[in-house]
Amino acid sequence: MPGPLSDPQVADLLDRETRRRDTTLQLLASETPASAAVRATLTSDLGTKYAEGYPGARYHGGCEVADEVENLAIGRAAELFGADYVNVQPLSGSVAGLAVYAAFAQPGDPILALGLRHGGHQTHGSRANFSGRWFAPIHYGVRRSDERVDYAELRDLALLHRPRIIVVGGAAYARSFDFAALRTIADEAEAILWVDAAHLAGLVAGGVIDSPVPHADVVTLATHKVLQGPRGGMILARAEHRAVLQKAVHPFVQGGPSMHSIAAKAVCMREARTAAFAAYASDAVAAAQRLGAELAGHGLRIVSGDTDLHFAVVDVSGLGMSGAQAQRRLDSAGIVVDRSVIPFDSRPVSEGSAIRFGTPCAVLAGLGPTAMPDVADWMVRALAAEAGATQHADIRREIRLRLGG
Ligand SMILES: *Cc1c(COP(=O)(O)O)cnc(C)c1O
């Protein structure tokens, strides 16, 4: 069978992407390289199987194997996360979220979510996203004093506005949530409690942080972040929400599912039960805490002082630069991070005053907690020089050698 090499242009691009990853330090919070088993599954014949509908109720013929694959993935997710109801069809984390809105809210309904500038996510009521256009978002935030979620404010807002849904989770909030307290608030306000666990799911699976599943009405996740699975989403919920969520995913939001991705989700959930996975998840958090502490030792400010997760937000405004500028300097030295905002940031989101680093890829590349002093050293040296400086070539070389590339 001809591989991608039969297309020289694409083959060249794929080679370059592999080389880029192998020779630079991926400090991204949202990405992980999937295992060989997950990747092999993604190239299987299931990739071209049409299986619109659900197991036992498909619109297409020849779905007997697809049905078994989907049921296997559902069973594994139910066991791994202790969920009553599972939907493995969402094509991404955002699409899983869209289905949750569709299941529980009508256009114009109030929703209460963590603000984007306080670490939330654009699908939690940002105006650029459907969630901010079709619903009436109210945002809770973090306190100025300790940059942690203010549960008293959240409760006041919930009782005042009576949102249909309280959304918990974010893309740049590095602290754990008090799910039990949130459940109490949601009950008082008679709201649906939705935990968007896109970033949290892998840490929950690895047993490193508390699970939102016993407390939330519905939990969405992304399978391609810490969980190390294929690009995709998933929904977990209490049994009572089964009917609305089934219809919301299909046919309201999606047509046919990606069956190869569902098979790969099953594979990654089996891998997530291993001791090796638990060690990786725990190392990812320990490494993020260590790297944060090392950077703080070099005078950088970690938003909220620390992290409970696999990433942290680092305020670089004290260096007299924006997050975007810091990102470019690090990139020039072969260190790949995201830019971010800090709470109450005066810079636009496109610039930000912070970078967000994540540790899963580094841990998987062999750079665990004990390597973090060296990583901090590379970062601090990289931040001190303009993009393109000769010092950056030196750092690049050191990183490449360390990665064995
Ligand atoms: C990553 C993320 C998503 C969306 O994931 P996609 O798969 O890119 O759509 C949703 N919510 C949060 C909080 C995220 O971090």
Coordinates of C-alpha atoms and ligand atoms in Angstrom, one line a residue:
M1 CA 0.0 0.0 0.0
P2 CA 1.5 3.4 -0.9
G3 CA 2.2 5.5 2.2
P4 CA 2.2 9.3 2.3
L5 CA 5.6 9.1 0.6
S6 CA 3.8 8.7 -2.7
D7 CA 3.0 12.4 -2.3
P8 CA 6.4 14.1 -2.0
Q9 CA 5.1 17.5 -0.9
V10 CA 3.1 16.1 2.0
A11 CA 5.8 13.6 2.8
D12 CA 8.2 16.5 3.1
L13 CA 5.9 18.4 5.4
L14 CA 5.3 15.3 7.6
D15 CA 9.1 14.8 7.9
R16 CA 9.5 18.4 8.9
E17 CA 6.8 18.2 11.6
T18 CA 8.4 15.0 13.0
R19 CA 11.8 16.7 13.0
R20 CA 10.4 19.8 14.6
R21 CA 8.9 17.8 17.5
D22 CA 11.9 15.6 18.0
T23 CA 14.4 18.5 18.2
T24 CA 12.5 21.1 20.2
L25 CA 11.0 21.1 23.7
Q26 CA 7.2 20.8 23.7
L27 CA 6.0 22.6 26.8
L28 CA 2.4 22.8 25.7
A29 CA -0.5 22.1 28.1
S30 CA -2.9 20.6 25.5
E31 CA -0.9 18.2 23.5
T32 CA 0.6 14.8 23.9
P33 CA 2.0 12.3 21.5
A34 CA -0.4 9.4 21.3
S35 CA 0.9 5.9 21.8
A36 CA 1.9 3.7 18.8
A37 CA -1.3 1.6 19.4
V38 CA -3.5 4.7 19.3
R39 CA -1.9 5.9 16.1
A40 CA -2.1 2.5 14.4
T41 CA -5.8 2.4 15.3
L42 CA -6.3 5.7 13.7
T43 CA -5.1 4.4 10.3
S44 CA -7.4 1.4 10.4
D45 CA -10.3 0.7 8.0
L46 CA -12.8 2.0 10.5
G47 CA -11.7 5.5 9.4
T48 CA -13.8 5.1 6.3
K49 CA -16.8 3.4 7.9
Y50 CA -20.1 5.3 8.0
A51 CA -22.0 4.5 11.2
E52 CA -24.5 7.3 11.7
G53 CA -26.7 6.6 14.7
Y54 CA -25.9 4.6 17.8
P55 CA -25.1 0.9 18.3
G56 CA -28.0 -1.2 17.3
A57 CA -29.7 1.8 15.7
R58 CA -27.6 2.8 12.7
Y59 CA -28.7 4.5 9.4
H60 CA -26.0 2.5 7.5
G61 CA -25.5 -1.2 6.7
G62 CA -22.5 -3.2 7.8
C63 CA -22.2 -1.7 11.2
E64 CA -21.9 -4.9 13.3
V65 CA -18.2 -4.4 14.1
A66 CA -18.6 -0.7 14.5
D67 CA -21.3 -1.4 17.1
E68 CA -19.0 -3.6 19.1
V69 CA -16.2 -1.0 18.9
E70 CA -18.5 1.7 20.2
N71 CA -19.9 -0.4 23.0
L72 CA -16.4 -1.4 24.0
A73 CA -15.3 2.3 24.2
I74 CA -18.4 3.2 26.2
G75 CA -17.8 0.3 28.6
R76 CA -14.2 1.3 29.1
A77 CA -15.1 4.9 29.7
A78 CA -17.9 4.0 32.2
E79 CA -15.4 1.9 34.1
L80 CA -12.4 4.3 34.0
F81 CA -14.4 7.3 35.1
G82 CA -17.2 5.7 37.1
A83 CA -19.9 7.3 34.9
D84 CA -23.5 6.1 34.4
Y85 CA -23.9 7.5 30.9
V86 CA -21.2 7.8 28.3
N87 CA -21.2 9.3 24.7
V88 CA -18.0 8.6 22.8
Q89 CA -19.0 10.3 19.6
P90 CA -18.2 14.0 20.0
L91 CA -15.6 14.9 17.4
S92 CA -13.8 17.3 19.8
G93 CA -14.0 18.9 23.2
S94 CA -15.8 22.0 21.8
V95 CA -18.4 19.8 20.0
A96 CA -19.0 17.9 23.2
G97 CA -19.7 21.3 24.8
L98 CA -22.0 22.3 22.1
A99 CA -24.0 19.2 22.7
V100 CA -24.2 20.0 26.4
Y101 CA -25.6 23.4 25.7
A102 CA -28.1 21.9 23.2
A103 CA -29.2 19.4 25.8
F104 CA -29.8 21.7 28.7
A105 CA -30.3 25.3 27.4
Q106 CA -32.4 27.2 25.0
P107 CA -31.0 30.2 23.0
G108 CA -31.0 33.3 25.2
D109 CA -30.8 31.3 28.5
P110 CA -28.3 32.5 31.1
I111 CA -25.2 30.5 31.7
L112 CA -22.6 31.0 34.4
A113 CA -18.9 30.3 33.6
L114 CA -15.4 31.3 34.4
G115 CA -14.4 34.3 32.4
L116 CA -11.9 33.8 29.5
R117 CA -9.5 36.4 31.0
H118 CA -9.6 34.6 34.3
G119 CA -8.6 31.3 32.8
G120 CA -11.8 30.1 31.2
H121 CA -12.3 28.8 27.7
Q122 CA -13.8 30.5 24.6
T123 CA -16.7 27.9 24.5
H124 CA -17.7 29.2 28.0
G125 CA -19.5 32.3 26.8
S126 CA -16.9 34.2 24.8
R127 CA -18.5 36.6 22.3
A128 CA -16.4 35.2 19.5
N129 CA -17.9 31.7 20.1
F130 CA -21.5 30.4 19.7
S131 CA -21.7 30.1 23.4
G132 CA -21.5 33.8 23.9
R133 CA -23.7 34.6 20.9
W134 CA -26.6 32.2 21.5
F135 CA -26.7 32.3 25.3
A136 CA -26.5 35.0 27.9
P137 CA -23.2 34.5 29.6
I138 CA -22.5 35.7 33.1
H139 CA -18.9 35.3 34.2
Y140 CA -17.4 34.5 37.6
G141 CA -13.7 35.1 38.2
V142 CA -10.8 34.8 40.5
R143 CA -10.0 37.0 43.5
R144 CA -7.3 39.7 42.9
S145 CA -5.7 38.7 46.2
D146 CA -4.9 35.0 45.5
E147 CA -6.1 34.5 41.9
R148 CA -8.3 31.6 42.9
V149 CA -12.0 31.1 42.1
D150 CA -14.2 33.1 44.4
Y151 CA -16.9 30.6 45.4
A152 CA -18.8 33.3 47.4
E153 CA -19.0 35.5 44.3
L154 CA -20.0 32.5 42.1
R155 CA -22.8 31.5 44.5
D156 CA -24.1 35.1 44.6
L157 CA -24.1 35.3 40.8
A158 CA -25.8 31.9 40.6
L159 CA -28.6 32.9 43.0
L160 CA -29.1 36.3 41.3
H161 CA -29.1 35.2 37.7
R162 CA -30.4 31.6 38.0
P163 CA -28.3 30.2 35.1
R164 CA -29.5 27.1 33.3
I165 CA -26.0 25.8 33.4
I166 CA -23.0 26.4 35.7
V167 CA -19.9 25.7 33.7
V168 CA -16.7 24.7 35.6
G169 CA -13.3 24.3 34.1
G170 CA -10.9 26.3 32.0
A171 CA -7.9 26.4 29.8
A172 CA -5.6 28.6 31.9
Y173 CA -6.8 28.0 35.5
A174 CA -4.2 25.8 37.1
R175 CA -5.9 25.1 40.4
S176 CA -8.2 22.3 41.4
F177 CA -11.9 23.0 41.9
D178 CA -14.0 22.2 44.9
F179 CA -16.6 20.1 43.1
A180 CA -18.6 19.3 46.2
A181 CA -19.1 23.1 46.9
L182 CA -20.0 23.6 43.3
R183 CA -22.6 20.8 43.5
T184 CA -24.2 22.6 46.6
I185 CA -24.3 25.9 44.7
A186 CA -25.8 24.3 41.6
D187 CA -28.5 22.6 43.7
E188 CA -29.3 25.9 45.5
A189 CA -29.6 27.7 42.1
E190 CA -31.4 24.7 40.4
A191 CA -28.8 24.7 37.7
I192 CA -27.1 22.0 35.7
L193 CA -23.5 21.5 36.9
W194 CA -21.3 20.9 33.9
V195 CA -17.6 20.3 34.4
D196 CA -15.6 20.8 31.2
A197 CA -12.7 18.5 32.1
A198 CA -10.8 18.8 28.8
H199 CA -7.6 19.4 30.7
L200 CA -8.5 17.5 33.9
A201 CA -9.6 14.1 32.4
G202 CA -6.1 12.6 32.1
L203 CA -5.2 13.6 35.6
V204 CA -8.5 12.1 36.9
A205 CA -7.8 8.9 35.0
G206 CA -4.3 8.8 36.4
G207 CA -5.7 9.2 39.9
V208 CA -3.9 12.5 40.6
I209 CA -6.8 14.8 41.2
D210 CA -10.4 14.4 42.4
S211 CA -13.0 13.3 39.9
P212 CA -15.8 15.6 39.1
V213 CA -18.0 12.7 38.0
P214 CA -19.7 12.0 41.3
H215 CA -20.7 15.6 41.7
A216 CA -21.5 16.9 38.2
D217 CA -24.6 16.4 36.1
V218 CA -22.4 16.2 33.1
V219 CA -18.7 16.1 32.4
T220 CA -17.1 16.7 29.0
L221 CA -13.5 15.8 28.1
A222 CA -11.0 16.0 25.3
T223 CA -9.3 12.7 24.6
H224 CA -6.2 14.2 23.0
K225 CA -4.8 16.2 25.9
V226 CA -3.3 14.6 29.0
L227 CA -5.2 11.4 28.2
Q228 CA -2.9 10.8 25.2
G229 CA -5.7 9.5 23.0
P230 CA -6.9 10.6 19.5
R231 CA -8.2 14.1 18.8
G232 CA -11.7 13.9 20.0
G233 CA -14.3 14.5 22.8
M234 CA -16.5 12.6 25.1
I235 CA -19.4 13.1 27.4
L236 CA -20.0 11.5 30.8
A237 CA -23.3 12.1 32.7
R238 CA -25.7 10.9 35.3
A239 CA -28.1 8.3 33.9
E240 CA -31.1 10.7 34.1
H241 CA -29.6 12.9 31.4
R242 CA -29.1 10.0 28.9
A243 CA -32.0 10.8 26.6
V244 CA -31.3 14.5 26.1
L245 CA -27.6 14.0 25.6
Q246 CA -28.0 11.1 23.1
K247 CA -30.2 13.3 20.9
A248 CA -28.0 16.4 21.4
V249 CA -24.9 14.7 20.0
H250 CA -26.8 13.0 17.2
P251 CA -28.7 14.2 15.2
F252 CA -28.7 17.7 16.7
V253 CA -25.0 18.5 16.5
Q254 CA -23.3 15.8 14.5
G255 CA -23.8 13.4 11.6
G256 CA -21.8 10.2 11.5
P257 CA -19.1 9.6 14.2
S258 CA -15.4 9.0 13.5
M259 CA -15.3 5.3 14.1
H260 CA -11.5 5.0 14.0
S261 CA -11.3 7.7 16.6
I262 CA -13.8 5.9 18.8
A263 CA -11.7 2.7 18.5
A264 CA -8.6 4.8 19.4
K265 CA -10.5 6.2 22.4
A266 CA -11.0 2.7 23.6
V267 CA -7.3 2.0 23.2
C268 CA -6.2 5.0 25.2
M269 CA -8.6 4.3 28.0
R270 CA -7.1 0.8 28.4
E271 CA -3.7 2.4 28.5
A272 CA -4.9 4.9 31.1
R273 CA -5.5 2.1 33.5
T274 CA -1.9 1.1 33.7
A275 CA 0.6 1.9 36.4
A276 CA 2.8 3.5 33.8
F277 CA 0.0 6.0 33.0
A278 CA -0.6 6.8 36.6
A279 CA 3.1 7.5 37.1
Y280 CA 3.2 9.7 34.0
A281 CA 0.1 11.7 35.2
S282 CA 1.6 12.2 38.6
D283 CA 5.0 13.2 37.2
A284 CA 3.3 15.7 34.9
V285 CA 1.9 17.5 37.9
A286 CA 5.1 17.2 40.0
A287 CA 7.1 18.5 37.1
A288 CA 4.7 21.5 36.6
Q289 CA 5.0 22.3 40.3
R290 CA 8.8 21.9 40.2
L291 CA 9.2 24.1 37.1
G292 CA 6.9 26.7 38.5
A293 CA 9.0 26.8 41.7
E294 CA 12.3 27.0 39.8
L295 CA 11.0 29.9 37.6
A296 CA 9.8 31.6 40.8
G297 CA 13.3 31.2 42.2
H298 CA 14.5 33.1 39.1
G299 CA 12.1 35.9 40.0
L300 CA 9.2 35.1 37.7
R301 CA 5.6 35.2 39.1
I302 CA 3.4 32.1 38.9
V303 CA -0.2 33.1 38.7
S304 CA -2.0 32.0 41.9
G305 CA 1.4 31.1 43.3
D306 CA 1.4 27.4 42.3
T307 CA -0.4 24.8 40.2
D308 CA -2.4 21.7 41.1
L309 CA -2.3 20.5 37.4
H310 CA 0.0 19.7 34.6
F311 CA 0.5 23.3 33.5
A312 CA 1.0 26.7 35.0
V313 CA 0.6 30.3 34.0
V314 CA 3.7 32.5 34.3
D315 CA 3.4 36.3 34.5
V316 CA 6.3 37.7 32.4
S317 CA 5.2 41.4 32.7
G318 CA 7.9 41.9 35.3
L319 CA 10.5 41.3 32.5
G320 CA 9.0 44.2 30.6
M321 CA 7.5 42.1 27.9
S322 CA 4.2 40.6 26.8
G323 CA 3.3 36.9 26.7
A324 CA 3.5 37.0 22.9
Q325 CA 7.0 38.4 23.0
A326 CA 8.1 35.8 25.6
Q327 CA 6.6 33.1 23.5
R328 CA 8.7 34.3 20.4
R329 CA 11.9 34.4 22.5
L330 CA 11.3 30.9 23.8
D331 CA 10.4 29.6 20.4
S332 CA 13.6 31.0 19.0
A333 CA 15.5 28.9 21.5
G334 CA 13.5 25.7 20.7
I335 CA 11.1 25.9 23.6
V336 CA 7.4 25.8 22.6
V337 CA 4.9 27.3 24.9
D338 CA 1.5 29.1 24.6
R339 CA 1.0 32.8 25.4
S340 CA -1.7 33.6 28.0
V341 CA -3.4 36.3 29.9
I342 CA -3.2 36.9 33.6
P343 CA -6.3 37.7 35.7
F344 CA -7.2 41.4 35.3
D345 CA -4.7 41.6 32.4
S346 CA -4.5 45.0 30.8
R347 CA -3.1 43.6 27.5
P348 CA -5.3 42.2 24.8
V349 CA -5.8 38.4 24.7
S350 CA -3.7 38.3 21.5
E351 CA -0.7 39.6 23.4
G352 CA -1.3 38.7 27.1
S353 CA 1.1 39.2 30.0
A354 CA 1.9 35.5 30.5
I355 CA 3.0 32.3 29.1
R356 CA 1.4 28.9 29.8
F357 CA 3.7 26.0 30.0
G358 CA 2.6 22.3 30.3
T359 CA 4.7 19.3 31.2
P360 CA 3.1 16.1 29.7
C361 CA 5.2 16.0 26.5
A362 CA 8.4 16.7 28.4
V363 CA 7.7 13.9 30.8
L364 CA 6.9 11.5 28.0
A365 CA 10.2 12.6 26.4
G366 CA 12.1 11.7 29.5
L367 CA 12.3 15.1 31.1
G368 CA 10.5 14.6 34.4
P369 CA 10.5 16.5 37.7
T370 CA 14.2 16.2 38.2
A371 CA 15.0 17.7 34.8
M372 CA 13.0 20.9 35.6
P373 CA 15.8 23.0 37.0
D374 CA 17.6 22.6 33.7
V375 CA 14.4 23.5 31.8
A376 CA 13.9 26.6 34.0
D377 CA 17.5 27.5 33.2
W378 CA 17.0 27.2 29.5
M379 CA 13.8 29.3 29.7
V380 CA 15.3 32.1 31.8
R381 CA 18.3 32.3 29.4
A382 CA 16.0 32.3 26.4
L383 CA 13.8 35.0 27.8
A384 CA 16.9 37.2 28.4
A385 CA 17.8 37.5 24.6
E386 CA 16.0 38.9 21.6
A387 CA 14.4 36.3 19.2
G388 CA 17.1 35.2 16.8
A389 CA 20.0 35.9 19.2
T390 CA 23.1 33.6 19.0
Q391 CA 22.4 32.5 22.7
H392 CA 19.3 30.9 21.4
A393 CA 21.2 28.7 19.0
D394 CA 23.2 27.4 21.9
I395 CA 20.1 26.6 23.9
R396 CA 18.6 24.9 20.9
R397 CA 21.7 22.7 20.6
E398 CA 21.6 21.8 24.4
I399 CA 17.9 20.8 24.1
R400 CA 18.5 18.8 21.0
L401 CA 21.3 16.8 22.6
R402 CA 19.2 16.3 25.8
L403 CA 16.3 14.9 23.7
G404 CA 18.7 12.7 21.7
G405 CA 17.6 14.3 18.4
Ligands
LIG1 C1 -9.1 22.2 24.9 C2 -10.4 22.6 25.6 C3 -11.6 22.5 24.9 C4 -11.8 22.1 23.5 O1 -11.2 21.2 22.8 P1 -11.2 21.0 21.3 O2 -11.1 19.5 21.2 O3 -10.1 21.8 20.7 O4 -12.5 21.5 20.7 C5 -12.8 22.8 25.6 N1 -12.7 23.3 26.8 C6 -11.6 23.4 27.5 C7 -11.6 24.0 28.9 C8 -10.4 23.1 26.9 O5 -9.2 23.3 27.5

